[in-house]
Short mmCIF file of C-alpha atoms and ligand atoms in Angstrom, two decimals:
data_model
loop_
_atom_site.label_atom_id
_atom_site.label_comp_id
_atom_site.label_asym_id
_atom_site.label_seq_id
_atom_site.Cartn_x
_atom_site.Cartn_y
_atom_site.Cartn_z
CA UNK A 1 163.39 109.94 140.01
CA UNK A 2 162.26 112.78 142.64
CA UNK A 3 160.47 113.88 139.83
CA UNK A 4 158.45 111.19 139.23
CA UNK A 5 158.30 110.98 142.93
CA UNK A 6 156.89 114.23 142.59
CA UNK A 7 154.34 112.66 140.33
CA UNK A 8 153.13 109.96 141.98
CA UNK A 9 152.91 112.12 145.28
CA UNK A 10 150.51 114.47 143.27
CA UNK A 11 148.38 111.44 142.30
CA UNK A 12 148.73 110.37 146.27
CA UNK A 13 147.21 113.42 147.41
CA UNK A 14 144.38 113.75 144.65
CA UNK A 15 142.38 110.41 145.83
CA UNK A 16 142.69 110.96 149.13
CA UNK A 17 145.44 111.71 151.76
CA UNK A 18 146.82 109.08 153.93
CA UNK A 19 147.48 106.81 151.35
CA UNK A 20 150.90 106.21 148.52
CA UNK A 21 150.58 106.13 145.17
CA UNK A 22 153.55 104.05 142.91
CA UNK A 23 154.19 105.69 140.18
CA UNK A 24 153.35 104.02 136.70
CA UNK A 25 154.06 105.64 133.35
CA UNK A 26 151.12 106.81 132.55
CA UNK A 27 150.82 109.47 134.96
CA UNK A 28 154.01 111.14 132.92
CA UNK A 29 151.89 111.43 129.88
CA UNK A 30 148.70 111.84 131.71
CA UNK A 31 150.22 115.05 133.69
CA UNK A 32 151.71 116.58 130.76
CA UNK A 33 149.12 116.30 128.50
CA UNK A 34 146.78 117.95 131.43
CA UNK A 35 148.80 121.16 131.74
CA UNK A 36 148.98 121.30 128.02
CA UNK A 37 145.25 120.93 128.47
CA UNK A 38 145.39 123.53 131.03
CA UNK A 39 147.73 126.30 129.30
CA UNK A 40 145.17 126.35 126.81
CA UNK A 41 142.19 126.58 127.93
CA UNK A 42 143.32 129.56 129.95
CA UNK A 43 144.84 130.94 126.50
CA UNK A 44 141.12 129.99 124.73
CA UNK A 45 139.68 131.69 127.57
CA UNK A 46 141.56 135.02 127.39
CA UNK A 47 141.54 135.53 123.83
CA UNK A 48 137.67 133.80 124.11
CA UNK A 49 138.22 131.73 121.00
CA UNK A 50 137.96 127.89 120.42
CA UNK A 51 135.17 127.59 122.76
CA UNK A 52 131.98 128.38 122.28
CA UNK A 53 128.16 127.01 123.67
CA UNK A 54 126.00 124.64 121.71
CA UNK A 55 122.43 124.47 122.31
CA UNK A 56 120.17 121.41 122.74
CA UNK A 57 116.62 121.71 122.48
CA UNK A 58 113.78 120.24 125.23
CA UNK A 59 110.70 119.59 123.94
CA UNK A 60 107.15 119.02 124.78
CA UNK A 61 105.70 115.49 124.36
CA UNK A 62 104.41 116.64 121.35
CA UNK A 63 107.70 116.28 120.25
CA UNK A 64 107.84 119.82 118.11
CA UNK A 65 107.43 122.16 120.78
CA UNK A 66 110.42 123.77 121.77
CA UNK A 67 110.60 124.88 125.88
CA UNK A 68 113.55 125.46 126.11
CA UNK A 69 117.28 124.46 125.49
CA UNK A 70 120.57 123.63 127.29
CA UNK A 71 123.79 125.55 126.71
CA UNK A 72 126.71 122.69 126.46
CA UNK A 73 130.52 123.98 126.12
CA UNK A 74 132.11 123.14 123.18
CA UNK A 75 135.74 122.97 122.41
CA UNK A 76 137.37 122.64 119.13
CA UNK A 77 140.71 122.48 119.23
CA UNK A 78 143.86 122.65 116.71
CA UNK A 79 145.85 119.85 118.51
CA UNK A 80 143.71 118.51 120.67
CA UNK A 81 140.48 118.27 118.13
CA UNK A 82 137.37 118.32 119.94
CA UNK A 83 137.91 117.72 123.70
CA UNK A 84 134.93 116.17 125.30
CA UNK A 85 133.39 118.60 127.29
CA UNK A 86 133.75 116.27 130.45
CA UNK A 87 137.45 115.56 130.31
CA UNK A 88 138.33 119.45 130.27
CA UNK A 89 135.77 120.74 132.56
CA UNK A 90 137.06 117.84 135.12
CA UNK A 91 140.40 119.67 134.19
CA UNK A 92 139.61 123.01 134.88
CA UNK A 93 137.71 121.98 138.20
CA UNK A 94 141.22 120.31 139.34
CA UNK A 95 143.23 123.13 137.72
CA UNK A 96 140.70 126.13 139.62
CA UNK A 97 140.15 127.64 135.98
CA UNK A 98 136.38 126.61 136.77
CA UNK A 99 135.27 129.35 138.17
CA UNK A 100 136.53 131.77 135.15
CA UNK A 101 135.04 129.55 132.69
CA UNK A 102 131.58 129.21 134.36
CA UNK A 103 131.60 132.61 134.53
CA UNK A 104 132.24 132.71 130.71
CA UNK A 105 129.41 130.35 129.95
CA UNK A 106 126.76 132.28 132.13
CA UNK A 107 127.48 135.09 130.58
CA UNK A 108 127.47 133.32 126.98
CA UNK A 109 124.31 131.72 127.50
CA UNK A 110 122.68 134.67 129.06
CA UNK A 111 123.26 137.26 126.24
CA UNK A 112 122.57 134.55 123.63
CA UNK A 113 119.18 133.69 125.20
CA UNK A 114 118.12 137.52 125.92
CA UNK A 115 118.21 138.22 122.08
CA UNK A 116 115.75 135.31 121.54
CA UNK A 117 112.35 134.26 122.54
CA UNK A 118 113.62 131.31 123.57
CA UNK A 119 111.42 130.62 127.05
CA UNK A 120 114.30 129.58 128.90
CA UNK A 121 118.05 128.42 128.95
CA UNK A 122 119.37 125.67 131.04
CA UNK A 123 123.37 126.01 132.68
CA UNK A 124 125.50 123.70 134.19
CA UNK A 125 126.78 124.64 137.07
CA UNK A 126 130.44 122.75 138.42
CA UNK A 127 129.79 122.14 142.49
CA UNK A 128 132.97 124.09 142.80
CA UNK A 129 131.47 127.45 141.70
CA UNK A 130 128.20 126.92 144.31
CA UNK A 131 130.60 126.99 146.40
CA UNK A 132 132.14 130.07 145.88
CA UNK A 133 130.86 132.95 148.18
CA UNK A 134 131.03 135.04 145.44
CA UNK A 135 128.63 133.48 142.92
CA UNK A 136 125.02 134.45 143.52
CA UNK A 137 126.38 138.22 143.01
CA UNK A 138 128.55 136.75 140.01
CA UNK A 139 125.06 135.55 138.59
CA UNK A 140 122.74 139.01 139.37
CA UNK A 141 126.26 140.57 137.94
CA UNK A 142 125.58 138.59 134.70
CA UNK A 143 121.65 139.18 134.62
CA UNK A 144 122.12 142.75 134.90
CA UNK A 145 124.55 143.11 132.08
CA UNK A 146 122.84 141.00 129.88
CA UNK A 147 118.96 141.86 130.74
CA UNK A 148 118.03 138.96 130.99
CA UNK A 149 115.03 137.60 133.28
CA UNK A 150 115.99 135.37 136.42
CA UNK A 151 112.90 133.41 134.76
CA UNK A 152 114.19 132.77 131.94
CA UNK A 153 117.46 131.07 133.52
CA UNK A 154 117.79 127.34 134.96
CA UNK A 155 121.00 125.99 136.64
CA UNK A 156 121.64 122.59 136.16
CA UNK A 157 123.37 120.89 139.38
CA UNK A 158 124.21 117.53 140.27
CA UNK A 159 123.39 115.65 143.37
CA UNK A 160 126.59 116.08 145.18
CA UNK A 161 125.69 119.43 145.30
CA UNK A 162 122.67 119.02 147.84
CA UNK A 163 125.13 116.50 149.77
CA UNK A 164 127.57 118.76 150.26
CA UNK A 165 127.25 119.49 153.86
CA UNK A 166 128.06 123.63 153.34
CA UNK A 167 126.12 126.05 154.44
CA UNK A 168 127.96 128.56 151.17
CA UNK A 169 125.92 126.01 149.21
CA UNK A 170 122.72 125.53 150.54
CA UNK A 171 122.45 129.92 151.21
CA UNK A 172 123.31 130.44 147.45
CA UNK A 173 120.88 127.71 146.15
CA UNK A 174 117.99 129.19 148.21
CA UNK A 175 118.80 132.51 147.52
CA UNK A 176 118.98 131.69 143.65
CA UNK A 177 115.33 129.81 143.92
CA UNK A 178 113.74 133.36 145.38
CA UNK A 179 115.31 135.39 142.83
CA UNK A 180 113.26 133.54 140.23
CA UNK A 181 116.02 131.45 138.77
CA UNK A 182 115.08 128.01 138.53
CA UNK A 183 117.24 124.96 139.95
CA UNK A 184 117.28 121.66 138.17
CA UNK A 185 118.99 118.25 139.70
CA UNK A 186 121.01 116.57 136.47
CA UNK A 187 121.70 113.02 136.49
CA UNK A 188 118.90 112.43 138.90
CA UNK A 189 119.54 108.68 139.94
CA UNK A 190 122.78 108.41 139.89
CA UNK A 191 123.80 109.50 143.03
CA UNK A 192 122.39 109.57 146.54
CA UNK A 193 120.02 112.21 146.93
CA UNK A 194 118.22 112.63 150.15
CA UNK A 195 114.65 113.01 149.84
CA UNK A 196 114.55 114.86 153.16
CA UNK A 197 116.25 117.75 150.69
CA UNK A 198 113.62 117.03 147.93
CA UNK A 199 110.92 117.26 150.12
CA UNK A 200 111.76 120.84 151.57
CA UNK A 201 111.19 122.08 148.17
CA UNK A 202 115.08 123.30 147.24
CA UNK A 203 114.34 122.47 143.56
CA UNK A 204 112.05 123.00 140.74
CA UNK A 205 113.05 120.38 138.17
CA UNK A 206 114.44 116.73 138.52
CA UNK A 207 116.27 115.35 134.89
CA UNK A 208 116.12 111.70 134.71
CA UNK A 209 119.40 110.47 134.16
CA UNK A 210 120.01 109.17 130.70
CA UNK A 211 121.81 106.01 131.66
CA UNK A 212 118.01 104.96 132.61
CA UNK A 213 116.16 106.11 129.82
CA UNK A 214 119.11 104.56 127.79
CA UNK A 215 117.56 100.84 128.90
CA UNK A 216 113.94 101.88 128.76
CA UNK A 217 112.46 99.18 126.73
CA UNK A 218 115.05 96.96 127.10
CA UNK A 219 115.57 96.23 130.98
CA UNK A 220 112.09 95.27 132.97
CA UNK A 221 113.93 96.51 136.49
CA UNK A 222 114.78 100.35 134.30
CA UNK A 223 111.34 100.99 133.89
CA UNK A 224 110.26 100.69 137.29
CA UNK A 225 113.02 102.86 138.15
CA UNK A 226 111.94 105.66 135.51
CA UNK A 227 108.09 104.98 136.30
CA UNK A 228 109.15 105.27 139.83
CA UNK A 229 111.18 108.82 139.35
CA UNK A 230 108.48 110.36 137.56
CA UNK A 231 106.04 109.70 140.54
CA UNK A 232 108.80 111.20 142.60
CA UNK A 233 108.67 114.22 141.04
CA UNK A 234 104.59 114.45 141.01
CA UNK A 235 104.63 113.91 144.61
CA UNK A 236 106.97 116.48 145.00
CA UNK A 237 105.82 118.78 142.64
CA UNK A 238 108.17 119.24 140.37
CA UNK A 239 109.03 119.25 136.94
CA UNK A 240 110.48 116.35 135.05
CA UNK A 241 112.64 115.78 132.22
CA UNK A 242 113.92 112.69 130.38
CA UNK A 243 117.60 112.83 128.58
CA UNK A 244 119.17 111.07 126.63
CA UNK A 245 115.88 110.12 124.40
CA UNK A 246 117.01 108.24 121.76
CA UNK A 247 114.02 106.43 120.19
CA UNK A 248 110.26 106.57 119.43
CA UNK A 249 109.83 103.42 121.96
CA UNK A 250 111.59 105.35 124.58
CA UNK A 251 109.50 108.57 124.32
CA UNK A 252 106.70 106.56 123.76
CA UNK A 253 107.32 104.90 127.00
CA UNK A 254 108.01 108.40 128.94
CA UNK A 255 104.99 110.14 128.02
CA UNK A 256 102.99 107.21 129.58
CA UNK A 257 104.73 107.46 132.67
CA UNK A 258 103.51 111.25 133.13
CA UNK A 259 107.00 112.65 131.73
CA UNK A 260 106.50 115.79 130.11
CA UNK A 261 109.84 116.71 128.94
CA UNK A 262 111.92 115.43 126.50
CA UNK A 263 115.64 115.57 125.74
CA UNK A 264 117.62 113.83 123.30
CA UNK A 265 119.17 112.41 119.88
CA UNK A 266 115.70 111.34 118.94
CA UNK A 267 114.50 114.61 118.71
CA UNK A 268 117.68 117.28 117.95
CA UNK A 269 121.11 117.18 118.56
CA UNK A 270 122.89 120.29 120.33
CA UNK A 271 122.86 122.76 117.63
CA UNK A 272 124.70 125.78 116.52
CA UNK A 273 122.63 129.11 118.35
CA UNK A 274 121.81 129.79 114.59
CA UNK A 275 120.78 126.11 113.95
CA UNK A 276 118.56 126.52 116.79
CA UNK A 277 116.87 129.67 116.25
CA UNK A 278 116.02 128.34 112.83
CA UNK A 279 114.36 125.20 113.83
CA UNK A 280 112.29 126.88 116.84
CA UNK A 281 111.54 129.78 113.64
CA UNK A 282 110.49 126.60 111.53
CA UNK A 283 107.97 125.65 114.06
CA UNK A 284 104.22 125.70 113.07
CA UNK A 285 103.02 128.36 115.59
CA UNK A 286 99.49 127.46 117.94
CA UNK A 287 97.54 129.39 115.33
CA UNK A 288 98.76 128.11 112.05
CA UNK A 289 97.21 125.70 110.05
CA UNK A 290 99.61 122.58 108.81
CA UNK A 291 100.75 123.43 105.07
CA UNK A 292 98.12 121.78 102.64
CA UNK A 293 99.09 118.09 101.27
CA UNK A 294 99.73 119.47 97.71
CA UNK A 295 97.26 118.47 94.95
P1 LIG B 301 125.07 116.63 130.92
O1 LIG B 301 124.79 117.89 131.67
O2 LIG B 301 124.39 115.40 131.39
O3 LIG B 301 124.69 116.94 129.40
C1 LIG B 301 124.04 116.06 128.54
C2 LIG B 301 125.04 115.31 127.70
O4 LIG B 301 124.35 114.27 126.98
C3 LIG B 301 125.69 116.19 126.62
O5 LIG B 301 127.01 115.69 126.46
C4 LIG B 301 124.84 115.88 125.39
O6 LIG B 301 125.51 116.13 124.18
C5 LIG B 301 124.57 114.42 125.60
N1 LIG B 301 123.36 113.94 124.93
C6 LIG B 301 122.25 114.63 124.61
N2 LIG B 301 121.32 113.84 124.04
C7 LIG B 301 121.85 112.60 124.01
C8 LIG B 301 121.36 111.32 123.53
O7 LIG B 301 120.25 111.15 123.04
N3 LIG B 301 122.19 110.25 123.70
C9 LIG B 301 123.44 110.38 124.25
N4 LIG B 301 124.19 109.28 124.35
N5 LIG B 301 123.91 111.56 124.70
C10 LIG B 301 123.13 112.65 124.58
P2 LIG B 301 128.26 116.66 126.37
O8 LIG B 301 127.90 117.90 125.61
O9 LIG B 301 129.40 115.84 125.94
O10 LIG B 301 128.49 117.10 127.88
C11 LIG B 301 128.92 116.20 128.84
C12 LIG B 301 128.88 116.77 130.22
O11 LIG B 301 129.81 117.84 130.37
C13 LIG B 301 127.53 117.37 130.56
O12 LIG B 301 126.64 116.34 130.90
C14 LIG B 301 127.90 118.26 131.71
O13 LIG B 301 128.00 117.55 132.91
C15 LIG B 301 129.29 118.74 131.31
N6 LIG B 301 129.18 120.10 130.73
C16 LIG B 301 128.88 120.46 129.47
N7 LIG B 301 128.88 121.81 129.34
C17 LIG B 301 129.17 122.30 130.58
C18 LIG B 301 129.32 123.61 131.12
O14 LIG B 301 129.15 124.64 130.44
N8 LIG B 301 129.65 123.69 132.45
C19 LIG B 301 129.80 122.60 133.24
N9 LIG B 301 130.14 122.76 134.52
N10 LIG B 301 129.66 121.35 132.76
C20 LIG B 301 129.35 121.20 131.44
CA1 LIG B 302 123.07 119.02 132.16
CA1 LIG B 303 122.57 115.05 132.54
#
């Protein structure tokens, strides 16, 4: 009983203090199965197998161009299978394993994309790790061991992280931004970003959240909403990208809203780093001429 006192106290104190939390039976399973979840990743992190990065193309409007791509964690596990990459990445943020496996990522993606001529490589970046004092000398750390250009590297973040009201935050994002590395908002839409923050400039790159682009063509009111996001980002002078594309009516649809890039099932899945570097090799470079419809 105290134990699963224990439990529900835990629960209690994760959504809020202040409150009580009856246990249910659930939570039993749910706990275990999270340390289980947690012992190992930490082991998978230490001996750096199981996980590894995927890669997902962006493209151009022209639909073949490749700009640039963004690094997803992967996870295959014995017992587990795959995990989705959300359920143990909300695990290690609760767990404060976050931190060493962002680290791990950065420094994944980083190497990978110096050894290519990939333009660029997008991160995602947990709240928790902006955070951190330590992480804009984490990050020059990582682009000084790999070589790779702060150009060449985007951070995905989500809106909370412009909400948060910390001053660690805001100092690391600006400081990242004049360093040359590029800040993107992911899941634009979804939460509640304030323009005043937009407006002052503190990004370089709004991605359309693919819940929207998921009813383009479908939902009258989702269009406006896209249409109406794209103009956002004109006026404020920043890049735009649409995920989650998943059809030609969709793309179509984008590209005549001003959207110039493009993200999605319609056009690659993530791909193994050798997948990818085949399929940006297969490209038909500016100067080539198509191959010749065969007599
Ligand atoms: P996200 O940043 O929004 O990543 C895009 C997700 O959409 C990926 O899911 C991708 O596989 C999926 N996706 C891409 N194209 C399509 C499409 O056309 N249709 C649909 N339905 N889905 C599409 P994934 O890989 O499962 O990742 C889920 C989330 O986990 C990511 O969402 C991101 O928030 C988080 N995540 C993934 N890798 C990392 C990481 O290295 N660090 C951190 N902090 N978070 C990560
Ligand atoms: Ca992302
Ligand atoms: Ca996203």
């Amino acid at each position: 009983m105290l134990r699963k006192a224990d439990i529900a106290l835990y629960e209690a104190k994760k959504n809020g203090r202040g409150r009580y939390q009856v246990f249910a039976g659930d939570m039993d399973d749910l706990l275990l199965r999270k340390r289980q979840v947690e012992s190992e990743l930490r082991h998978a992190l230490n001996g750096g197998t199981g996980i590894k990065l995927a890669y997902q193309p962006i493209f151009a409007a022209d639909g073949s161009t490749i700009l640039g791509a963004e690094a997803l964690i992967r996870w295959g596990h014995e017992v587990h299978g795959g995990l989705p990459p959300a359920q143990f990445i909300a695990i290690a943020e609760e767990r404060g394993m976050i931190g060493q496996l962002g680290k791990w990522v950065l420094q994944e993606a980083c190497r990978f994309a110096v050894g290519t001529e990939l333009p660029w490589v997008a991160v995602n970046v947990s709240p928790l790790q902006l955070r951190d004092a330590g992480f804009t000398e984490q990050l020059a750390a990582v682009l000084a061991e790999t070589g790779l250009a702060p150009g060449r590297l985007q951070l995905e973040i989500t809106e909370s992280v412009l909400l948060d009201n910390n001053d660690t935050t805001r100092t690391a994002l600006a400081a990242l931004r004049r360093s040359g590395i590029a800040i993107v908002l992911d899941d634009f839409g979804t939460g509640y970003s304030s323009l005043n923050y937009l407006r002052r400039h503190a990004i370089d790159k709004l991605k359309i959240d693919r819940s929207f682009v998921n009813l383009l063509g479908r939902d009258e009111s989702s269009a406006a909403i896209v249409r109406a996001l794209v103009d956002l980002a004109d006026a404020l002078d920043v890049g735009v990208t649409a995920e989650g594309v998943e059809t030609e009516e969709q793309k179509a649809l984008l590209v005549a809203m001003g959207c110039r890039e493009f993200q999605g099932h319609l056009l690659s899945l993530p791909l193994e780093p050798a997948q990818l570097l085949r399929l940006a090799g297969l490209l038909p470079g500016k100067d080539s001429t198509p191959a010749a419809v065969s007599a």
